[in-house]
PDB file of C-alpha atoms in Angstrom:
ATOM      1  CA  UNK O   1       0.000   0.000   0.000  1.00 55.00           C
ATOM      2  CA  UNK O   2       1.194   3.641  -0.583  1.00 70.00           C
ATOM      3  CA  UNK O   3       0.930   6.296   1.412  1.00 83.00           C
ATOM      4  CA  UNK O   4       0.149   7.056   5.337  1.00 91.00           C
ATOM      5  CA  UNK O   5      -0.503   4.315   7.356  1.00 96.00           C
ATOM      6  CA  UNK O   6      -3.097   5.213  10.281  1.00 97.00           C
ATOM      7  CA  UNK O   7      -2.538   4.876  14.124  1.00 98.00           C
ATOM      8  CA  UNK O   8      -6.248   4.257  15.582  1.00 98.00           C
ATOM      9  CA  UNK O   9      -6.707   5.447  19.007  1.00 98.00           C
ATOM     10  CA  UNK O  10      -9.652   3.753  20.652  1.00 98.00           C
ATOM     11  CA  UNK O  11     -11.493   4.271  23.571  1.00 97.00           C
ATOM     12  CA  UNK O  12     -14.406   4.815  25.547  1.00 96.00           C
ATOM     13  CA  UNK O  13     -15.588   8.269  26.146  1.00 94.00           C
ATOM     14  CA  UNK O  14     -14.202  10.382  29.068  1.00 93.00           C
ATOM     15  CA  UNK O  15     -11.575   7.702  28.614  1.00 93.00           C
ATOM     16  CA  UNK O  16      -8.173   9.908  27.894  1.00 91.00           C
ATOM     17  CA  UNK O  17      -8.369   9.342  23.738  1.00 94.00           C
ATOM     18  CA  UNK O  18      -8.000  13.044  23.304  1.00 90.00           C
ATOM     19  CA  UNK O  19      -5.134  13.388  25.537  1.00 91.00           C
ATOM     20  CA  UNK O  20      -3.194  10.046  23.933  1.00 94.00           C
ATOM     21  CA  UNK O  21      -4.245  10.539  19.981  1.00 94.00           C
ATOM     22  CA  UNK O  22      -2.876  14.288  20.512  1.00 93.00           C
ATOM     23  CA  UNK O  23      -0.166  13.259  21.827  1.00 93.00           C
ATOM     24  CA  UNK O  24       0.537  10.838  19.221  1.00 95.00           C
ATOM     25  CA  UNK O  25      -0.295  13.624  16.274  1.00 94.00           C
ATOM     26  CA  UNK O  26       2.137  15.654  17.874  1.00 92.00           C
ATOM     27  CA  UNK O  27       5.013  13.338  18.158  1.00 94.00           C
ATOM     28  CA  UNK O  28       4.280  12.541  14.629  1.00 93.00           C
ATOM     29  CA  UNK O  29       4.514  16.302  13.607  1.00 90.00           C
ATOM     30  CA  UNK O  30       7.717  16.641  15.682  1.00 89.00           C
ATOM     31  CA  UNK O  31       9.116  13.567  13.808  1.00 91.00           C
ATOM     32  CA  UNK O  32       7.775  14.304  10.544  1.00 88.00           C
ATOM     33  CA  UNK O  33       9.349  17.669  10.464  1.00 82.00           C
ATOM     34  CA  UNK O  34      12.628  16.598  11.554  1.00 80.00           C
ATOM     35  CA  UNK O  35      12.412  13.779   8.570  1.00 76.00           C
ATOM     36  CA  UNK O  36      12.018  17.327   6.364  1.00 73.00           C
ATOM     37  CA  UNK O  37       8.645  16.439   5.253  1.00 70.00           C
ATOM     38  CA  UNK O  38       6.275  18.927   7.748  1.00 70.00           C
ATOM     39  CA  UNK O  39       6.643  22.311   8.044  1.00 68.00           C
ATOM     40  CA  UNK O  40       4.312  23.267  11.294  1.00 61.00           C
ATOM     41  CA  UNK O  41       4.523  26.934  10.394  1.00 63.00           C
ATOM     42  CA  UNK O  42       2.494  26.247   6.841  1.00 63.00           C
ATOM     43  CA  UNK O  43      -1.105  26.714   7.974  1.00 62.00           C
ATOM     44  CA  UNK O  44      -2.432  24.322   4.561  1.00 70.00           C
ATOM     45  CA  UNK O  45       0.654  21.017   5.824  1.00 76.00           C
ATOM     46  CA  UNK O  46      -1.304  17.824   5.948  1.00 86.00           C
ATOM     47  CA  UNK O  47      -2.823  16.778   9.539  1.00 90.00           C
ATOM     48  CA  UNK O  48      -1.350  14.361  11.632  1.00 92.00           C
ATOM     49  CA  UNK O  49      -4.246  14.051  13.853  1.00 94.00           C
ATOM     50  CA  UNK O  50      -7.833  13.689  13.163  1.00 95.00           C
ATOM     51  CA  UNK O  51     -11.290  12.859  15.275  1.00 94.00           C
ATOM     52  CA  UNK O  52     -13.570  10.350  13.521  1.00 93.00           C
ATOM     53  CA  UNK O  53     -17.056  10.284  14.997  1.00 90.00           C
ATOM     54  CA  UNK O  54     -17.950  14.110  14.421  1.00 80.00           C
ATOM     55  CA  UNK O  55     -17.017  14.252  10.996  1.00 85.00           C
ATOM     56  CA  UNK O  56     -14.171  13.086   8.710  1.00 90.00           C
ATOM     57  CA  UNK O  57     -12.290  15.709   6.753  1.00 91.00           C
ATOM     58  CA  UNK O  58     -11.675  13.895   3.505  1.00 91.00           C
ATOM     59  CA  UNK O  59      -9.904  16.692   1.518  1.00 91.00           C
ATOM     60  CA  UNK O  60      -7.525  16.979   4.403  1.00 91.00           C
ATOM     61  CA  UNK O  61      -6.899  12.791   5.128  1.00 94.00           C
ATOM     62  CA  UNK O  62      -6.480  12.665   1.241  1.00 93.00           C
ATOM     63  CA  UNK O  63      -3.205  14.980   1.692  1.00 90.00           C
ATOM     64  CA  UNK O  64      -1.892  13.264   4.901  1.00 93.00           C
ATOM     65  CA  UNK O  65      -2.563  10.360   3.322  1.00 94.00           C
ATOM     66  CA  UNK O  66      -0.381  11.431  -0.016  1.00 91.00           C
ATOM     67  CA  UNK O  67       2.181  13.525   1.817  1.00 89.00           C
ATOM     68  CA  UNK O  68       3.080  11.925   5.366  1.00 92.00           C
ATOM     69  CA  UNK O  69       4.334   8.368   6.570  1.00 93.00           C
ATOM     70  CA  UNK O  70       1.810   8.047   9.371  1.00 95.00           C
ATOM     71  CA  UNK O  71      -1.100   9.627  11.353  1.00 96.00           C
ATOM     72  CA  UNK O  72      -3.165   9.359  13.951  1.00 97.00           C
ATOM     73  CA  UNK O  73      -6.887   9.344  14.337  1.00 97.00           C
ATOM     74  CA  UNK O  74      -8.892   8.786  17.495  1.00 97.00           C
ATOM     75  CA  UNK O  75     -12.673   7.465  17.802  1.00 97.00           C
ATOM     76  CA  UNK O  76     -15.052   6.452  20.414  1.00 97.00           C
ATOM     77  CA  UNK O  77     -16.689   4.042  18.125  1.00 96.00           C
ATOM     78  CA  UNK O  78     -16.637   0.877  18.439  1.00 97.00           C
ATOM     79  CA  UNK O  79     -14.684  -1.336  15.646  1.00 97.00           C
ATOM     80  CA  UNK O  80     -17.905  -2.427  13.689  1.00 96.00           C
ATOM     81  CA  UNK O  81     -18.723   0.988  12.817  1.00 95.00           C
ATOM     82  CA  UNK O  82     -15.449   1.973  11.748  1.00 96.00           C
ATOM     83  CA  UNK O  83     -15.188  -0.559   9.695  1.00 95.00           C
ATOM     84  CA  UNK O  84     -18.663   0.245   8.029  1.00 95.00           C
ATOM     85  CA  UNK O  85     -18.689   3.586   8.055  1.00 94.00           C
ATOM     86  CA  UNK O  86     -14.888   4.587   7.069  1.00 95.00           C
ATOM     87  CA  UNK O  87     -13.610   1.973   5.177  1.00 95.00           C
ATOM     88  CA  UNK O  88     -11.097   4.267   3.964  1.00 94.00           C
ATOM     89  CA  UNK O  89      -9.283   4.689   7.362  1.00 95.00           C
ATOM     90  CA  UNK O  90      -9.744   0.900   8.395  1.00 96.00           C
ATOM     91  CA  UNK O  91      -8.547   0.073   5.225  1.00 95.00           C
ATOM     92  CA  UNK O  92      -5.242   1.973   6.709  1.00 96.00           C
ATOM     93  CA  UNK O  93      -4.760   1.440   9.975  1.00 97.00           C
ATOM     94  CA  UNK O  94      -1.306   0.470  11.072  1.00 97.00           C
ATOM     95  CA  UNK O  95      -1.286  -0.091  14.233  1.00 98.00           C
ATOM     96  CA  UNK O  96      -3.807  -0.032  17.148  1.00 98.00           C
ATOM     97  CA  UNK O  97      -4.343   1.811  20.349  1.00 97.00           C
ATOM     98  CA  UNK O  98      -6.705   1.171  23.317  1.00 97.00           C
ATOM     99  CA  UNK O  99      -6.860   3.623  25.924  1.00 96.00           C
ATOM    100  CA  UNK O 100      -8.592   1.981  29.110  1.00 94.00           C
ATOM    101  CA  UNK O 101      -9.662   4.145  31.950  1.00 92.00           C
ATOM    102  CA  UNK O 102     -10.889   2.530  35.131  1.00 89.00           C
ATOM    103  CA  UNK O 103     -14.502   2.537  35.134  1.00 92.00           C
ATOM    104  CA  UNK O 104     -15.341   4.126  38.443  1.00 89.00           C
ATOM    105  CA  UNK O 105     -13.584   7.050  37.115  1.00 87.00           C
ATOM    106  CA  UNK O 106     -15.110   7.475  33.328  1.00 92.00           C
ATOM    107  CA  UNK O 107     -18.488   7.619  35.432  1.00 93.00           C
ATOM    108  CA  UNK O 108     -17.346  10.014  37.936  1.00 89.00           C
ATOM    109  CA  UNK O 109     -15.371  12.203  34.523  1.00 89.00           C
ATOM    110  CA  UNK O 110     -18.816  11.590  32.293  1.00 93.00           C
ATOM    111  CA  UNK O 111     -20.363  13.484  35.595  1.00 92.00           C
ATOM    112  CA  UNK O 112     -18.088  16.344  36.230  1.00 89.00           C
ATOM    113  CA  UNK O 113     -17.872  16.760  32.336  1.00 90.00           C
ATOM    114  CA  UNK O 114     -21.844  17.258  31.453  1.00 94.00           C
ATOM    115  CA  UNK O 115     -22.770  19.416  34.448  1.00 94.00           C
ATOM    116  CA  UNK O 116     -20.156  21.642  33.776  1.00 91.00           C
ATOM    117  CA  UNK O 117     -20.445  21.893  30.113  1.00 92.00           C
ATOM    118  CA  UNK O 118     -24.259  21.041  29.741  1.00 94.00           C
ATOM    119  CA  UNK O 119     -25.056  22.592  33.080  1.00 96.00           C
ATOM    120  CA  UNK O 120     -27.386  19.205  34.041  1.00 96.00           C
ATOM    121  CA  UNK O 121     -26.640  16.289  35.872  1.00 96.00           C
ATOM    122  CA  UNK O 122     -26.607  13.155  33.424  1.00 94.00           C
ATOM    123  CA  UNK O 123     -29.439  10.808  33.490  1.00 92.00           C
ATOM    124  CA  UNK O 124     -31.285  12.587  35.566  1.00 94.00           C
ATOM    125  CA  UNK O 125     -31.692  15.678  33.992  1.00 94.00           C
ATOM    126  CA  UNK O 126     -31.488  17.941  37.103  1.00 94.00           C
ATOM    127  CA  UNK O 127     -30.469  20.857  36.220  1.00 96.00           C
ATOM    128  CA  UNK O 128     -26.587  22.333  38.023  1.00 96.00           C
ATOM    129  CA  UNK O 129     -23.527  23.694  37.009  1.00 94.00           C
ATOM    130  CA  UNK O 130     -21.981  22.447  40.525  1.00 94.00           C
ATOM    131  CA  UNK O 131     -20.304  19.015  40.716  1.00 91.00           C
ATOM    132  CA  UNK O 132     -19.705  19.549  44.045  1.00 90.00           C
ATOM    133  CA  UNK O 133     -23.422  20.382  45.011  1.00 94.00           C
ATOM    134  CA  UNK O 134     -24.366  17.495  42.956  1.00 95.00           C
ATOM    135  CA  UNK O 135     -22.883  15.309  44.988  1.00 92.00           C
ATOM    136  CA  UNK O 136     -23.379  17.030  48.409  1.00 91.00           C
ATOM    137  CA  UNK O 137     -27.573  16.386  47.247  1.00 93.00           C
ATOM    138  CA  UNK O 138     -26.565  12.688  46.406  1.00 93.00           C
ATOM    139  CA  UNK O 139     -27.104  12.858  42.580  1.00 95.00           C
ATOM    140  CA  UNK O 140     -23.405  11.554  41.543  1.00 93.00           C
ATOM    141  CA  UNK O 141     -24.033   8.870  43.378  1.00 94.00           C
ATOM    142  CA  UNK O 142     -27.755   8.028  41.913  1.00 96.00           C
ATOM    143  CA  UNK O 143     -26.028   8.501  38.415  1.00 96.00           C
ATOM    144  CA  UNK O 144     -23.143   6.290  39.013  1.00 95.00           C
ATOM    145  CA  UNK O 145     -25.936   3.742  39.888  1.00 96.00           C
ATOM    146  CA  UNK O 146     -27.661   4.541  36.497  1.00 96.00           C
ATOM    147  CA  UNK O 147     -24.019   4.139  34.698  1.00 97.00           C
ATOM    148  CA  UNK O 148     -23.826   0.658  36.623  1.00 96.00           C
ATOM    149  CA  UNK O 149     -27.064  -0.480  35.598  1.00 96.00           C
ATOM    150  CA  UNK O 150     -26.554   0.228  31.783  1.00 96.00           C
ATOM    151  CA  UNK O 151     -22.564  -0.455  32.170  1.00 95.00           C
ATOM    152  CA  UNK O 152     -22.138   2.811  30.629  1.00 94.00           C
ATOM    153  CA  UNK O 153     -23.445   6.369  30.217  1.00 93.00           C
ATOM    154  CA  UNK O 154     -26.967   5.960  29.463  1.00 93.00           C
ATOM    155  CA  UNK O 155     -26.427   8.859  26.952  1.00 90.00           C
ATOM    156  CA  UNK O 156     -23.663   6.544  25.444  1.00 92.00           C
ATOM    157  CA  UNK O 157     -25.067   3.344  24.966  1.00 93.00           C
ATOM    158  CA  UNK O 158     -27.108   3.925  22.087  1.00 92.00           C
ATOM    159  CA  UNK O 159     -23.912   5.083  20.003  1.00 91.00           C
ATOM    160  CA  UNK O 160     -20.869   3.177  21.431  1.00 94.00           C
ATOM    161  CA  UNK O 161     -22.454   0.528  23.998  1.00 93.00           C
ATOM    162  CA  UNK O 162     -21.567  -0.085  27.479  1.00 95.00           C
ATOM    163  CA  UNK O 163     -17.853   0.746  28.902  1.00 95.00           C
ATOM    164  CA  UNK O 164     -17.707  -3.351  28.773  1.00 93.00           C
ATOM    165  CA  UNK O 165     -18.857  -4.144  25.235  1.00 95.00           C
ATOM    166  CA  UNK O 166     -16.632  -1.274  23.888  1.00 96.00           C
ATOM    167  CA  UNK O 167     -13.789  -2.660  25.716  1.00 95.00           C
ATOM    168  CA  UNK O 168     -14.407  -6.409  24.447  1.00 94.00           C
ATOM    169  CA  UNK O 169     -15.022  -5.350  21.292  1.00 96.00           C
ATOM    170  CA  UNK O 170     -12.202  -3.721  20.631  1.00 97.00           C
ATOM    171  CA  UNK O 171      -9.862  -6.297  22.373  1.00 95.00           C
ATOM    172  CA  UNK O 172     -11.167  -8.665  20.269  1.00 96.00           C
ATOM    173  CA  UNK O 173     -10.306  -6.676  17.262  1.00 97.00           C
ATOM    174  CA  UNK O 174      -7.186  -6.058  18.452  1.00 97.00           C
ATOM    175  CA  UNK O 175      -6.701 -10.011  18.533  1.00 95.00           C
ATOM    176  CA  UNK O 176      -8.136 -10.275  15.013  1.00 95.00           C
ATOM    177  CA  UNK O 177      -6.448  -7.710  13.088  1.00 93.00           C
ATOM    178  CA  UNK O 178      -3.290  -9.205  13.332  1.00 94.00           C
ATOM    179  CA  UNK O 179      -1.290  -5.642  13.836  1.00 96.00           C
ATOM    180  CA  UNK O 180       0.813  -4.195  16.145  1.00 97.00           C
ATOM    181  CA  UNK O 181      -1.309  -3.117  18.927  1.00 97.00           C
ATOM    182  CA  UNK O 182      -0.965  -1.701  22.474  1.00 96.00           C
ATOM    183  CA  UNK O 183      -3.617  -1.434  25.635  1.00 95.00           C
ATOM    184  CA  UNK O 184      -2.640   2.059  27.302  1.00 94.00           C
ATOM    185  CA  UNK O 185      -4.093   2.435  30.929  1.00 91.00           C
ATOM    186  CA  UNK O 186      -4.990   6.088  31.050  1.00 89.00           C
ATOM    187  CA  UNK O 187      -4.999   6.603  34.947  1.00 82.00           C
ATOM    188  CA  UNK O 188      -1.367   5.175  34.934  1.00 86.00           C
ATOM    189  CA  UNK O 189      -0.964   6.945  31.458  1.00 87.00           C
ATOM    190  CA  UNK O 190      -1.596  10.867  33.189  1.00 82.00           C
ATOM    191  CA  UNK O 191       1.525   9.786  36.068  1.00 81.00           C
ATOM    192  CA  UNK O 192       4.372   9.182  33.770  1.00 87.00           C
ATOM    193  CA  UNK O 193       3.442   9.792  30.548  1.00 88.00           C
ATOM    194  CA  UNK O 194       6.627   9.604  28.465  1.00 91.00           C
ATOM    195  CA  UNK O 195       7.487   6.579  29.756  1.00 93.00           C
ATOM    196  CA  UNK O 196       4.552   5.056  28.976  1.00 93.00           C
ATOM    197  CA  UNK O 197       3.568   6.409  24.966  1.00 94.00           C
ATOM    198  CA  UNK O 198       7.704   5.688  24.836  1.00 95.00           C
ATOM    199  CA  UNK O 199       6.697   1.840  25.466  1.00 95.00           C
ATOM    200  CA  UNK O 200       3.935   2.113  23.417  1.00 95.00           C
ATOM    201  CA  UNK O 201       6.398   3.292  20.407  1.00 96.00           C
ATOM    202  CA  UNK O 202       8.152   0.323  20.879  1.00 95.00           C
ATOM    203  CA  UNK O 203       5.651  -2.109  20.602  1.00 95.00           C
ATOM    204  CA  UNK O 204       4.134  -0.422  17.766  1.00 96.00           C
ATOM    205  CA  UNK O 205       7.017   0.272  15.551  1.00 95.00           C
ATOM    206  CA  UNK O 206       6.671   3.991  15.471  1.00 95.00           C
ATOM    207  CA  UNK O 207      10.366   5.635  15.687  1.00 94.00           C
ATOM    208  CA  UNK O 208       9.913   8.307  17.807  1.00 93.00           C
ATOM    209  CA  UNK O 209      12.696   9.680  19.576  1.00 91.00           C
ATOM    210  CA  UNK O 210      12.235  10.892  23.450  1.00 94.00           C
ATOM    211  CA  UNK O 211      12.960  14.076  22.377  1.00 92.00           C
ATOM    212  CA  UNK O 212       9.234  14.119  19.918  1.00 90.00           C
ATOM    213  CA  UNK O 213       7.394  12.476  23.148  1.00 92.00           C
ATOM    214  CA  UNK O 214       8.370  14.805  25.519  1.00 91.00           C
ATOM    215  CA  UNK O 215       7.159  18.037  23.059  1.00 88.00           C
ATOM    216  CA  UNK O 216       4.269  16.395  22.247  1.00 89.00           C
ATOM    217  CA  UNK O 217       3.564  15.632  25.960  1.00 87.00           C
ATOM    218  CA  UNK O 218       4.069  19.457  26.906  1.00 84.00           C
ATOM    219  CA  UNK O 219       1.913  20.527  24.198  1.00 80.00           C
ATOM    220  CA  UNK O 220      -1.319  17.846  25.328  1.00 78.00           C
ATOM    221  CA  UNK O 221      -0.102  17.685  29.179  1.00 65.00           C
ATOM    222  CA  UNK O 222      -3.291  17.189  31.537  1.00 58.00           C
ATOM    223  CA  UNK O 223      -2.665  21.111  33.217  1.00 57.00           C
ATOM    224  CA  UNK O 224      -2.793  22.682  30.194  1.00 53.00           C
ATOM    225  CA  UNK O 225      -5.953  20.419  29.271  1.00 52.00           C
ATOM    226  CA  UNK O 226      -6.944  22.076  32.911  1.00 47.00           C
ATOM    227  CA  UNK O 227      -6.578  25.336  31.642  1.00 48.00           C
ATOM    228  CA  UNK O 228      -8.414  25.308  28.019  1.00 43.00           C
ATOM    229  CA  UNK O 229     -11.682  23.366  29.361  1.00 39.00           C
ATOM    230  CA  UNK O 230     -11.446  23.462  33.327  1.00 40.00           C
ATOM    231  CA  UNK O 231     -10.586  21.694  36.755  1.00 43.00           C
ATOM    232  CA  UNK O 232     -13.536  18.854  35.864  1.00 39.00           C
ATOM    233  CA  UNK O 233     -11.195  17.195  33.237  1.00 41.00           C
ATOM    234  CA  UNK O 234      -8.029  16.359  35.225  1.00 44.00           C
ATOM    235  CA  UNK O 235      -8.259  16.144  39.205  1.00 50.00           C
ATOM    236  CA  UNK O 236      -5.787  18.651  40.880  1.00 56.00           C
ATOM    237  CA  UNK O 237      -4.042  15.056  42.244  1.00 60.00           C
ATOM    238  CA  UNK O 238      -3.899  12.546  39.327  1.00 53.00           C
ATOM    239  CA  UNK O 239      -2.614  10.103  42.038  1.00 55.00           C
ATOM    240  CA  UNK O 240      -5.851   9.773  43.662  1.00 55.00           C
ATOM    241  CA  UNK O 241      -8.964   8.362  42.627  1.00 53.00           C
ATOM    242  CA  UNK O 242     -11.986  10.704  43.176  1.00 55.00           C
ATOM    243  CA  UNK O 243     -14.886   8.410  43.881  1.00 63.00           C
ATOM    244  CA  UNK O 244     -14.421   7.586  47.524  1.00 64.00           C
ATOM    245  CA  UNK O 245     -15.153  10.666  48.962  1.00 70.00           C
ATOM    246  CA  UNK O 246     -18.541  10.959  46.400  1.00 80.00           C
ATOM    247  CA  UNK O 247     -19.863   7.219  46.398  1.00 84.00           C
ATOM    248  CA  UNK O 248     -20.911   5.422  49.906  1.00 82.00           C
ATOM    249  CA  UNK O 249     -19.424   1.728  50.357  1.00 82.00           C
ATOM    250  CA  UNK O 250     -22.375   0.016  49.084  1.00 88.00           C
ATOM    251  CA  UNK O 251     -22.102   2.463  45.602  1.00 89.00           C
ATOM    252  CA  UNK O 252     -18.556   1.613  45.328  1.00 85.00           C
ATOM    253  CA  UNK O 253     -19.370  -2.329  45.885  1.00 87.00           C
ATOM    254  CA  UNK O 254     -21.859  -2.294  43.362  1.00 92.00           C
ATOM    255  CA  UNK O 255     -18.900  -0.839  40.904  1.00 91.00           C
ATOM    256  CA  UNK O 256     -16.804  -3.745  41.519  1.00 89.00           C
ATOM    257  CA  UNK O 257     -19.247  -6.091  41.429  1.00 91.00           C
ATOM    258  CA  UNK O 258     -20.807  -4.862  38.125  1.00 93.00           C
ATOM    259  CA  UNK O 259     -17.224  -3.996  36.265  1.00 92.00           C
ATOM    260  CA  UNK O 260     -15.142  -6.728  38.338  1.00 86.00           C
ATOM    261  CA  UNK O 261     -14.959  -9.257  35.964  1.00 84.00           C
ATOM    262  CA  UNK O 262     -13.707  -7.279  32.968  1.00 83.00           C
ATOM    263  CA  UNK O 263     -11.697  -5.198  35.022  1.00 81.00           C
ATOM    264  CA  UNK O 264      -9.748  -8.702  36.094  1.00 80.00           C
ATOM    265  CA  UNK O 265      -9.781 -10.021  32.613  1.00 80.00           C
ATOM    266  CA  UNK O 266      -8.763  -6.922  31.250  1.00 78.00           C
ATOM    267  CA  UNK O 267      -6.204  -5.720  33.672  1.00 76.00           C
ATOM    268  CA  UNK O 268      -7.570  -2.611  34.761  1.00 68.00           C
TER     269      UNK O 268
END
């Protein structure tokens, strides 16, 4: 095949795919301009990173795909509908990525994230623009017993499934495709980051130098994530896991008990 070959970043939403594809178009960029073949001040180069589910820019994948070596694109999809509905990237793909985020924290991120972008608490439709009040009144805890009952964002399910079908679905692919492929852990990921897309590299083949991942992990770091879109995307401690200060001990049993199995299999 000429032309690019495609690095797929998978993952559930709220899952850390937009922190680990940029990261990965970055450290492509870097790479590709020192190879001579990107020049990041030209505002028409070719893209090295693209998002699938809103909308695919075909004018601009048509020049990556004619100009660079590799890119990146990241979707929440799961691996049926990428194959159906781009063809054209699957037909690509190089390489696989699977960002996995405990599930205890995507429900507690899918929380923080609506209220204080949509200004409502998910699946119930109260309306706040205060996580903190939310859970002071007891509704993160009633919706992280809605995203245990549907093993997902309710909002979610009807586009990408449940955090466990999306994560079996894609492992499976993984198995299938017969491709390089690498499971990232995104709550280990946000701790030591270089170290971590470095091993990736490895496994995958890509030849990125430490010098492109640590750019591209200044340029996508979780602070400056912080800053563009606010506190509810990163905690101020990435070392600590939020829920057990929200959830009571039967909430966080019912977690385990409806995730456990995956989580074990899966090696959350």
């Amino acid at each position: 095949m000429t032309g690019a070959s495609i690095t797929l970043v998978a993952g559930y939403p709220r899952s850390g795919t937009t922190f680990t594809a940029g990261s990965c178009a970055s450290a492509e960029a870097w790479w590709h301009q020192g190879e001579g073949m990107l020049e990041l001040r030209d505002k028409k180069r070719p893209r090295t990173g693209f998002q699938l589910d809103a909308a695919l820019d075909r004018a601009a994948f048509e020049r990556s795909v004619a100009s660079l070596h590799r890119f990146s694109i990241r979707t929440h999809s799961p691996p049926e509908t990428v194959r159906r509905d781009f063809p054209e990237v699957w037909a690509r793909v190089g390489r696989i990525i699977y960002v996995q985020r405990h599930p205890l924290e995507v429900a507690v991120s899918v929380c923080r994230y609506v209220i204080a972008t949509q200004g409502f608490v998910p699946g119930l439709g109260t309306p706040e623009t205060s996580f903190e009040a939310a859970a002071a009144r007891g509704d993160v805890a009633a919706f992280f017993r809605l995203f245990c009952e549907h093993r997902g964002a309710p909002e979610f399910v009807p586009l990408w499934g449940s955090w466990s079908d999306h994560l079996a679905g894609w492992r499976a692919a993984m198995d299938q495709a017969g491709l390089p492929c690498a499971v990232l852990s995104y709550d280990r990921l946000v701790r030591e980051p270089v170290a971590r897309l470095l091993a990736a590299a490895g496994v995958l083949g890509l030849p990125w130098q430490e010098a492109h991942v640590r750019r591209a992990v200044t340029q996508m770091a979780p602070e400056k994530v912080r800053q563009g879109i606010g506190d509810f995307f990163v905690g101020k401690d990435p070392e600590a896991l939020r829920y057990p200060g929200l959830l009571g001990e039967a909430d966080i049993r019912l977690g385990f008990e409806t995730f456990g199995e995956a989580m074990l299999r899966f090696g959350v």
